[in-house]
PDB file of N, CA and C in Angstrom:
ATOM      1  N   MET A  71      29.763  61.904  95.681  1.00 76.00           N
ATOM      2  CA  MET A  71      29.133  63.195  95.803  1.00 76.00           C
ATOM      3  C   MET A  71      29.433  63.729  97.200  1.00 76.00           C
ATOM      4  N   ALA A  72      30.004  64.892  97.260  1.00 90.00           N
ATOM      5  CA  ALA A  72      30.407  65.476  98.539  1.00 90.00           C
ATOM      6  C   ALA A  72      29.263  66.280  99.145  1.00 90.00           C
ATOM      7  N   ARG A  73      29.211  66.279 100.457  1.00 93.00           N
ATOM      8  CA  ARG A  73      28.240  67.079 101.205  1.00 93.00           C
ATOM      9  C   ARG A  73      28.993  67.821 102.291  1.00 93.00           C
ATOM     10  N   MET A  74      28.555  69.036 102.557  1.00 95.00           N
ATOM     11  CA  MET A  74      29.098  69.769 103.693  1.00 95.00           C
ATOM     12  C   MET A  74      28.041  70.737 104.194  1.00 95.00           C
ATOM     13  N   THR A  75      28.120  71.047 105.460  1.00 95.00           N
ATOM     14  CA  THR A  75      27.168  71.986 106.036  1.00 95.00           C
ATOM     15  C   THR A  75      27.543  73.406 105.625  1.00 95.00           C
ATOM     16  N   SER A  76      26.606  74.318 105.780  1.00 95.00           N
ATOM     17  CA  SER A  76      26.895  75.730 105.501  1.00 95.00           C
ATOM     18  C   SER A  76      28.036  76.216 106.373  1.00 95.00           C
ATOM     19  N   ARG A  77      28.060  75.795 107.609  1.00 96.00           N
ATOM     20  CA  ARG A  77      29.130  76.203 108.527  1.00 96.00           C
ATOM     21  C   ARG A  77      30.482  75.683 108.045  1.00 96.00           C
ATOM     22  N   GLU A  78      30.538  74.410 107.648  1.00 96.00           N
ATOM     23  CA  GLU A  78      31.790  73.853 107.135  1.00 96.00           C
ATOM     24  C   GLU A  78      32.243  74.600 105.880  1.00 96.00           C
ATOM     25  N   PHE A  79      31.285  74.916 105.013  1.00 95.00           N
ATOM     26  CA  PHE A  79      31.603  75.662 103.793  1.00 95.00           C
ATOM     27  C   PHE A  79      32.201  77.022 104.131  1.00 95.00           C
ATOM     28  N   ASN A  80      31.573  77.735 105.056  1.00 95.00           N
ATOM     29  CA  ASN A  80      32.064  79.057 105.440  1.00 95.00           C
ATOM     30  C   ASN A  80      33.446  78.994 106.082  1.00 95.00           C
ATOM     31  N   GLN A  81      33.720  77.927 106.818  1.00 96.00           N
ATOM     32  CA  GLN A  81      34.994  77.824 107.522  1.00 96.00           C
ATOM     33  C   GLN A  81      36.123  77.299 106.644  1.00 96.00           C
ATOM     34  N   ASP A  82      35.777  76.589 105.548  1.00 95.00           N
ATOM     35  CA  ASP A  82      36.829  75.975 104.730  1.00 95.00           C
ATOM     36  C   ASP A  82      36.417  75.940 103.262  1.00 95.00           C
ATOM     37  N   THR A  83      36.349  77.116 102.651  1.00 94.00           N
ATOM     38  CA  THR A  83      35.952  77.179 101.233  1.00 94.00           C
ATOM     39  C   THR A  83      36.992  76.507 100.338  1.00 94.00           C
ATOM     40  N   GLY A  84      38.239  76.499 100.765  1.00 96.00           N
ATOM     41  CA  GLY A  84      39.281  75.826  99.977  1.00 96.00           C
ATOM     42  C   GLY A  84      38.988  74.348  99.812  1.00 96.00           C
ATOM     43  N   ARG A  85      38.564  73.707 100.892  1.00 95.00           N
ATOM     44  CA  ARG A  85      38.219  72.277 100.825  1.00 95.00           C
ATOM     45  C   ARG A  85      37.031  72.072  99.905  1.00 95.00           C
ATOM     46  N   ALA A  86      36.053  72.980  99.963  1.00 95.00           N
ATOM     47  CA  ALA A  86      34.874  72.873  99.105  1.00 95.00           C
ATOM     48  C   ALA A  86      35.268  73.001  97.637  1.00 95.00           C
ATOM     49  N   LYS A  87      36.142  73.950  97.332  1.00 95.00           N
ATOM     50  CA  LYS A  87      36.574  74.133  95.941  1.00 95.00           C
ATOM     51  C   LYS A  87      37.339  72.912  95.432  1.00 95.00           C
ATOM     52  N   LYS A  88      38.188  72.331  96.273  1.00 95.00           N
ATOM     53  CA  LYS A  88      38.916  71.118  95.871  1.00 95.00           C
ATOM     54  C   LYS A  88      37.947  69.963  95.639  1.00 95.00           C
ATOM     55  N   ALA A  89      36.952  69.836  96.501  1.00 95.00           N
ATOM     56  CA  ALA A  89      35.965  68.773  96.337  1.00 95.00           C
ATOM     57  C   ALA A  89      35.158  68.972  95.056  1.00 95.00           C
ATOM     58  N   ALA A  90      34.867  70.223  94.690  1.00 94.00           N
ATOM     59  CA  ALA A  90      34.089  70.508  93.480  1.00 94.00           C
ATOM     60  C   ALA A  90      34.857  70.134  92.219  1.00 94.00           C
ATOM     61  N   GLU A  91      36.166  70.040  92.295  1.00 93.00           N
ATOM     62  CA  GLU A  91      36.950  69.587  91.147  1.00 93.00           C
ATOM     63  C   GLU A  91      36.679  68.123  90.848  1.00 93.00           C
ATOM     64  N   ARG A  92      36.231  67.357  91.851  1.00 93.00           N
ATOM     65  CA  ARG A  92      35.932  65.932  91.688  1.00 93.00           C
ATOM     66  C   ARG A  92      34.463  65.683  91.392  1.00 93.00           C
ATOM     67  N   GLY A  93      33.603  66.688  91.615  1.00 91.00           N
ATOM     68  CA  GLY A  93      32.170  66.524  91.371  1.00 91.00           C
ATOM     69  C   GLY A  93      31.381  67.527  92.183  1.00 91.00           C
ATOM     70  N   PRO A  94      30.069  67.505  92.043  1.00 93.00           N
ATOM     71  CA  PRO A  94      29.223  68.478  92.751  1.00 93.00           C
ATOM     72  C   PRO A  94      29.385  68.375  94.269  1.00 93.00           C
ATOM     73  N   VAL A  95      29.312  69.521  94.930  1.00 94.00           N
ATOM     74  CA  VAL A  95      29.356  69.571  96.395  1.00 94.00           C
ATOM     75  C   VAL A  95      28.019  70.123  96.858  1.00 94.00           C
ATOM     76  N   PHE A  96      27.277  69.311  97.588  1.00 94.00           N
ATOM     77  CA  PHE A  96      25.983  69.731  98.112  1.00 94.00           C
ATOM     78  C   PHE A  96      26.206  70.391  99.460  1.00 94.00           C
ATOM     79  N   ILE A  97      25.745  71.617  99.577  1.00 95.00           N
ATOM     80  CA  ILE A  97      25.893  72.384 100.812  1.00 95.00           C
ATOM     81  C   ILE A  97      24.543  72.379 101.506  1.00 95.00           C
ATOM     82  N   THR A  98      24.545  71.895 102.738  1.00 94.00           N
ATOM     83  CA  THR A  98      23.292  71.740 103.460  1.00 94.00           C
ATOM     84  C   THR A  98      23.045  72.895 104.420  1.00 94.00           C
ATOM     85  N   ASP A  99      21.784  73.135 104.657  1.00 93.00           N
ATOM     86  CA  ASP A  99      21.356  74.132 105.625  1.00 93.00           C
ATOM     87  C   ASP A  99      20.303  73.458 106.492  1.00 93.00           C
ATOM     88  N   ARG A 100      20.635  73.285 107.756  1.00 92.00           N
ATOM     89  CA  ARG A 100      19.759  72.574 108.703  1.00 92.00           C
ATOM     90  C   ARG A 100      19.427  71.159 108.217  1.00 92.00           C
ATOM     91  N   GLY A 101      20.449  70.498 107.642  1.00 90.00           N
ATOM     92  CA  GLY A 101      20.295  69.112 107.244  1.00 90.00           C
ATOM     93  C   GLY A 101      19.710  68.881 105.862  1.00 90.00           C
ATOM     94  N   ARG A 102      19.289  69.936 105.195  1.00 91.00           N
ATOM     95  CA  ARG A 102      18.698  69.782 103.859  1.00 91.00           C
ATOM     96  C   ARG A 102      19.588  70.433 102.821  1.00 91.00           C
ATOM     97  N   ALA A 103      19.732  69.781 101.666  1.00 91.00           N
ATOM     98  CA  ALA A 103      20.539  70.350 100.590  1.00 91.00           C
ATOM     99  C   ALA A 103      19.948  71.708 100.201  1.00 91.00           C
ATOM    100  N   ALA A 104      20.795  72.737 100.183  1.00 93.00           N
ATOM    101  CA  ALA A 104      20.329  74.086  99.879  1.00 93.00           C
ATOM    102  C   ALA A 104      21.037  74.688  98.673  1.00 93.00           C
ATOM    103  N   HIS A 105      22.284  74.270  98.434  1.00 94.00           N
ATOM    104  CA  HIS A 105      23.081  74.814  97.334  1.00 94.00           C
ATOM    105  C   HIS A 105      23.959  73.708  96.775  1.00 94.00           C
ATOM    106  N   VAL A 106      24.424  73.928  95.543  1.00 94.00           N
ATOM    107  CA  VAL A 106      25.366  73.004  94.926  1.00 94.00           C
ATOM    108  C   VAL A 106      26.528  73.814  94.378  1.00 94.00           C
ATOM    109  N   LEU A 107      27.736  73.414  94.726  1.00 95.00           N
ATOM    110  CA  LEU A 107      28.934  74.051  94.205  1.00 95.00           C
ATOM    111  C   LEU A 107      29.483  73.171  93.088  1.00 95.00           C
ATOM    112  N   LEU A 108      29.692  73.779  91.905  1.00 94.00           N
ATOM    113  CA  LEU A 108      30.214  73.062  90.747  1.00 94.00           C
ATOM    114  C   LEU A 108      31.486  73.729  90.259  1.00 94.00           C
ATOM    115  N   SER A 109      32.342  72.941  89.629  1.00 93.00           N
ATOM    116  CA  SER A 109      33.465  73.546  88.921  1.00 93.00           C
ATOM    117  C   SER A 109      32.896  74.287  87.717  1.00 93.00           C
ATOM    118  N   ILE A 110      33.642  75.229  87.179  1.00 92.00           N
ATOM    119  CA  ILE A 110      33.167  75.978  86.023  1.00 92.00           C
ATOM    120  C   ILE A 110      32.998  75.051  84.819  1.00 92.00           C
ATOM    121  N   GLU A 111      33.839  74.037  84.721  1.00 90.00           N
ATOM    122  CA  GLU A 111      33.710  73.078  83.617  1.00 90.00           C
ATOM    123  C   GLU A 111      32.384  72.324  83.706  1.00 90.00           C
ATOM    124  N   ASP A 112      32.038  71.852  84.902  1.00 88.00           N
ATOM    125  CA  ASP A 112      30.763  71.149  85.079  1.00 88.00           C
ATOM    126  C   ASP A 112      29.589  72.085  84.801  1.00 88.00           C
ATOM    127  N   TYR A 113      29.684  73.316  85.293  1.00 87.00           N
ATOM    128  CA  TYR A 113      28.609  74.280  85.065  1.00 87.00           C
ATOM    129  C   TYR A 113      28.425  74.544  83.566  1.00 87.00           C
ATOM    130  N   ASN A 114      29.525  74.802  82.867  1.00 85.00           N
ATOM    131  CA  ASN A 114      29.431  75.073  81.432  1.00 85.00           C
ATOM    132  C   ASN A 114      28.865  73.884  80.671  1.00 85.00           C
ATOM    133  N   ARG A 115      29.259  72.677  81.056  1.00 83.00           N
ATOM    134  CA  ARG A 115      28.722  71.478  80.403  1.00 83.00           C
ATOM    135  C   ARG A 115      27.215  71.388  80.616  1.00 83.00           C
ATOM    136  N   LEU A 116      26.755  71.653  81.832  1.00 81.00           N
ATOM    137  CA  LEU A 116      25.321  71.607  82.109  1.00 81.00           C
ATOM    138  C   LEU A 116      24.573  72.741  81.417  1.00 81.00           C
ATOM    139  N   ALA A 117      25.170  73.921  81.365  1.00 80.00           N
ATOM    140  CA  ALA A 117      24.511  75.074  80.748  1.00 80.00           C
ATOM    141  C   ALA A 117      24.339  74.872  79.240  1.00 80.00           C
ATOM    142  N   ARG A 118      25.270  74.187  78.606  1.00 78.00           N
ATOM    143  CA  ARG A 118      25.179  73.933  77.163  1.00 78.00           C
ATOM    144  C   ARG A 118      24.230  72.793  76.842  1.00 78.00           C
ATOM    145  N   ARG A 119      24.034  71.926  77.788  1.00 67.00           N
ATOM    146  CA  ARG A 119      23.239  70.720  77.562  1.00 67.00           C
ATOM    147  C   ARG A 119      21.770  71.074  77.441  1.00 67.00           C
ATOM    148  N   SER A 120      21.141  70.497  76.466  1.00 67.00           N
ATOM    149  CA  SER A 120      19.695  70.642  76.363  1.00 67.00           C
ATOM    150  C   SER A 120      19.115  69.241  76.324  1.00 67.00           C
ATOM    151  N   GLY A 121      17.902  69.135  76.680  1.00 69.00           N
ATOM    152  CA  GLY A 121      17.260  67.832  76.686  1.00 69.00           C
ATOM    153  C   GLY A 121      16.087  67.833  77.640  1.00 69.00           C
ATOM    154  N   THR A 122      15.517  66.705  77.774  1.00 73.00           N
ATOM    155  CA  THR A 122      14.364  66.558  78.645  1.00 73.00           C
ATOM    156  C   THR A 122      14.828  66.296  80.077  1.00 73.00           C
ATOM    157  N   ILE A 123      13.903  66.398  80.996  1.00 68.00           N
ATOM    158  CA  ILE A 123      14.232  66.089  82.389  1.00 68.00           C
ATOM    159  C   ILE A 123      14.684  64.636  82.503  1.00 68.00           C
ATOM    160  N   ALA A 124      14.122  63.761  81.681  1.00 72.00           N
ATOM    161  CA  ALA A 124      14.536  62.356  81.694  1.00 72.00           C
ATOM    162  C   ALA A 124      15.996  62.224  81.276  1.00 72.00           C
ATOM    163  N   ASP A 125      16.416  63.016  80.268  1.00 71.00           N
ATOM    164  CA  ASP A 125      17.820  62.989  79.845  1.00 71.00           C
ATOM    165  C   ASP A 125      18.737  63.443  80.984  1.00 71.00           C
ATOM    166  N   LEU A 126      18.339  64.503  81.659  1.00 68.00           N
ATOM    167  CA  LEU A 126      19.160  65.033  82.743  1.00 68.00           C
ATOM    168  C   LEU A 126      19.245  64.060  83.907  1.00 68.00           C
ATOM    169  N   LEU A 127      18.130  63.393  84.222  1.00 68.00           N
ATOM    170  CA  LEU A 127      18.144  62.423  85.316  1.00 68.00           C
ATOM    171  C   LEU A 127      18.924  61.165  84.943  1.00 68.00           C
ATOM    172  N   ALA A 128      19.074  60.901  83.635  1.00 73.00           N
ATOM    173  CA  ALA A 128      19.806  59.720  83.177  1.00 73.00           C
ATOM    174  C   ALA A 128      21.310  59.945  83.150  1.00 73.00           C
ATOM    175  N   MET A 129      21.765  61.200  83.328  1.00 70.00           N
ATOM    176  CA  MET A 129      23.198  61.474  83.288  1.00 70.00           C
ATOM    177  C   MET A 129      23.884  60.864  84.503  1.00 70.00           C
ATOM    178  N   PRO A 130      25.198  60.648  84.435  1.00 72.00           N
ATOM    179  CA  PRO A 130      25.911  60.075  85.589  1.00 72.00           C
ATOM    180  C   PRO A 130      25.630  60.870  86.854  1.00 72.00           C
ATOM    181  N   GLY A 131      25.290  60.172  87.917  1.00 67.00           N
ATOM    182  CA  GLY A 131      24.949  60.824  89.179  1.00 67.00           C
ATOM    183  C   GLY A 131      23.465  61.124  89.280  1.00 67.00           C
ATOM    184  N   GLY A 132      22.728  60.987  88.188  1.00 65.00           N
ATOM    185  CA  GLY A 132      21.296  61.281  88.184  1.00 65.00           C
ATOM    186  C   GLY A 132      20.491  60.357  89.073  1.00 65.00           C
ATOM    187  N   GLU A 133      21.010  59.162  89.305  1.00 67.00           N
ATOM    188  CA  GLU A 133      20.283  58.222  90.165  1.00 67.00           C
ATOM    189  C   GLU A 133      20.206  58.712  91.607  1.00 67.00           C
ATOM    190  N   ASP A 134      21.048  59.669  91.972  1.00 70.00           N
ATOM    191  CA  ASP A 134      21.046  60.211  93.331  1.00 70.00           C
ATOM    192  C   ASP A 134      20.154  61.435  93.488  1.00 70.00           C
ATOM    193  N   ILE A 135      19.512  61.868  92.392  1.00 68.00           N
ATOM    194  CA  ILE A 135      18.664  63.058  92.443  1.00 68.00           C
ATOM    195  C   ILE A 135      17.252  62.655  92.836  1.00 68.00           C
ATOM    196  N   ASP A 136      16.730  63.299  93.869  1.00 70.00           N
ATOM    197  CA  ASP A 136      15.338  63.070  94.261  1.00 70.00           C
ATOM    198  C   ASP A 136      14.465  63.968  93.400  1.00 70.00           C
ATOM    199  N   PHE A 137      13.552  63.377  92.650  1.00 66.00           N
ATOM    200  CA  PHE A 137      12.685  64.155  91.771  1.00 66.00           C
ATOM    201  C   PHE A 137      11.260  63.673  91.942  1.00 66.00           C
ATOM    202  N   ASP A 138      10.396  64.561  92.369  1.00 72.00           N
ATOM    203  CA  ASP A 138       8.971  64.279  92.457  1.00 72.00           C
ATOM    204  C   ASP A 138       8.278  65.169  91.446  1.00 72.00           C
ATOM    205  N   ALA A 139       7.699  64.549  90.426  1.00 70.00           N
ATOM    206  CA  ALA A 139       7.009  65.319  89.395  1.00 70.00           C
ATOM    207  C   ALA A 139       5.805  66.018  90.009  1.00 70.00           C
ATOM    208  N   PRO A 140       5.568  67.278  89.640  1.00 70.00           N
ATOM    209  CA  PRO A 140       4.413  67.985  90.184  1.00 70.00           C
ATOM    210  C   PRO A 140       3.118  67.359  89.702  1.00 70.00           C
ATOM    211  N   LYS A 141       2.124  67.386  90.546  1.00 73.00           N
ATOM    212  CA  LYS A 141       0.809  66.862  90.193  1.00 73.00           C
ATOM    213  C   LYS A 141       0.030  67.940  89.461  1.00 73.00           C
ATOM    214  N   LEU A 142      -0.542  67.586  88.330  1.00 68.00           N
ATOM    215  CA  LEU A 142      -1.286  68.560  87.543  1.00 68.00           C
ATOM    216  C   LEU A 142      -2.714  68.729  88.038  1.00 68.00           C
ATOM    217  N   GLY A 143      -3.257  67.719  88.663  1.00 66.00           N
ATOM    218  CA  GLY A 143      -4.631  67.816  89.159  1.00 66.00           C
ATOM    219  C   GLY A 143      -5.612  67.999  88.016  1.00 66.00           C
ATOM    220  N   ASP A 144      -6.668  68.723  88.272  1.00 62.00           N
ATOM    221  CA  ASP A 144      -7.706  68.930  87.263  1.00 62.00           C
ATOM    222  C   ASP A 144      -7.330  70.007  86.252  1.00 62.00           C
ATOM    223  N   ALA A 145      -6.281  70.764  86.489  1.00 59.00           N
ATOM    224  CA  ALA A 145      -5.909  71.862  85.590  1.00 59.00           C
ATOM    225  C   ALA A 145      -5.629  71.360  84.185  1.00 59.00           C
ATOM    226  N   ALA A 146      -5.085  70.162  84.070  1.00 60.00           N
ATOM    227  CA  ALA A 146      -4.758  69.630  82.751  1.00 60.00           C
ATOM    228  C   ALA A 146      -5.999  69.154  82.006  1.00 60.00           C
ATOM    229  N   LEU A 147      -7.110  68.978  82.693  1.00 68.00           N
ATOM    230  CA  LEU A 147      -8.311  68.435  82.072  1.00 68.00           C
ATOM    231  C   LEU A 147      -9.293  69.491  81.608  1.00 68.00           C
ATOM    232  N   ARG A 148      -9.074  70.755  81.970  1.00 70.00           N
ATOM    233  CA  ARG A 148      -9.989  71.812  81.554  1.00 70.00           C
ATOM    234  C   ARG A 148      -9.724  72.230  80.121  1.00 70.00           C
ATOM    235  N   PRO A 149     -10.774  72.548  79.384  1.00 74.00           N
ATOM    236  CA  PRO A 149     -10.555  73.009  78.007  1.00 74.00           C
ATOM    237  C   PRO A 149      -9.892  74.395  78.024  1.00 74.00           C
ATOM    238  N   ALA A 150      -9.162  74.692  76.967  1.00 73.00           N
ATOM    239  CA  ALA A 150      -8.491  75.987  76.852  1.00 73.00           C
ATOM    240  C   ALA A 150      -9.531  77.097  76.713  1.00 73.00           C
ATOM    241  N   ASP A 151      -9.267  78.237  77.315  1.00 76.00           N
ATOM    242  CA  ASP A 151     -10.139  79.403  77.228  1.00 76.00           C
ATOM    243  C   ASP A 151      -9.493  80.419  76.299  1.00 76.00           C
ATOM    244  N   PHE A 152     -10.059  80.603  75.096  1.00 83.00           N
ATOM    245  CA  PHE A 152      -9.492  81.496  74.104  1.00 83.00           C
ATOM    246  C   PHE A 152     -10.170  82.865  74.086  1.00 83.00           C
ATOM    247  N   ASP A 153     -11.062  83.125  75.013  1.00 75.00           N
ATOM    248  CA  ASP A 153     -11.757  84.415  75.042  1.00 75.00           C
ATOM    249  C   ASP A 153     -10.945  85.473  75.703  1.00 75.00           C
TER     250      ASP A 153
END
């Protein structure tokens, strides 16, 4: 999985596009991943894919994805209001 800073991306988009042919390119902003560059083939494959979040995390490369499930808190325990 390739990583490059926003500055590197701006200075050498050709390198970023070549890297995206091999897999996703994570573009960082101040050290944090901010964007992902994909080849059109990878994008189309992901756009057609349906499934659960578990299916998506199980795909190749999914082990590198940081995922923190949101906490529902008490909202999930309240009865539905139909009024």
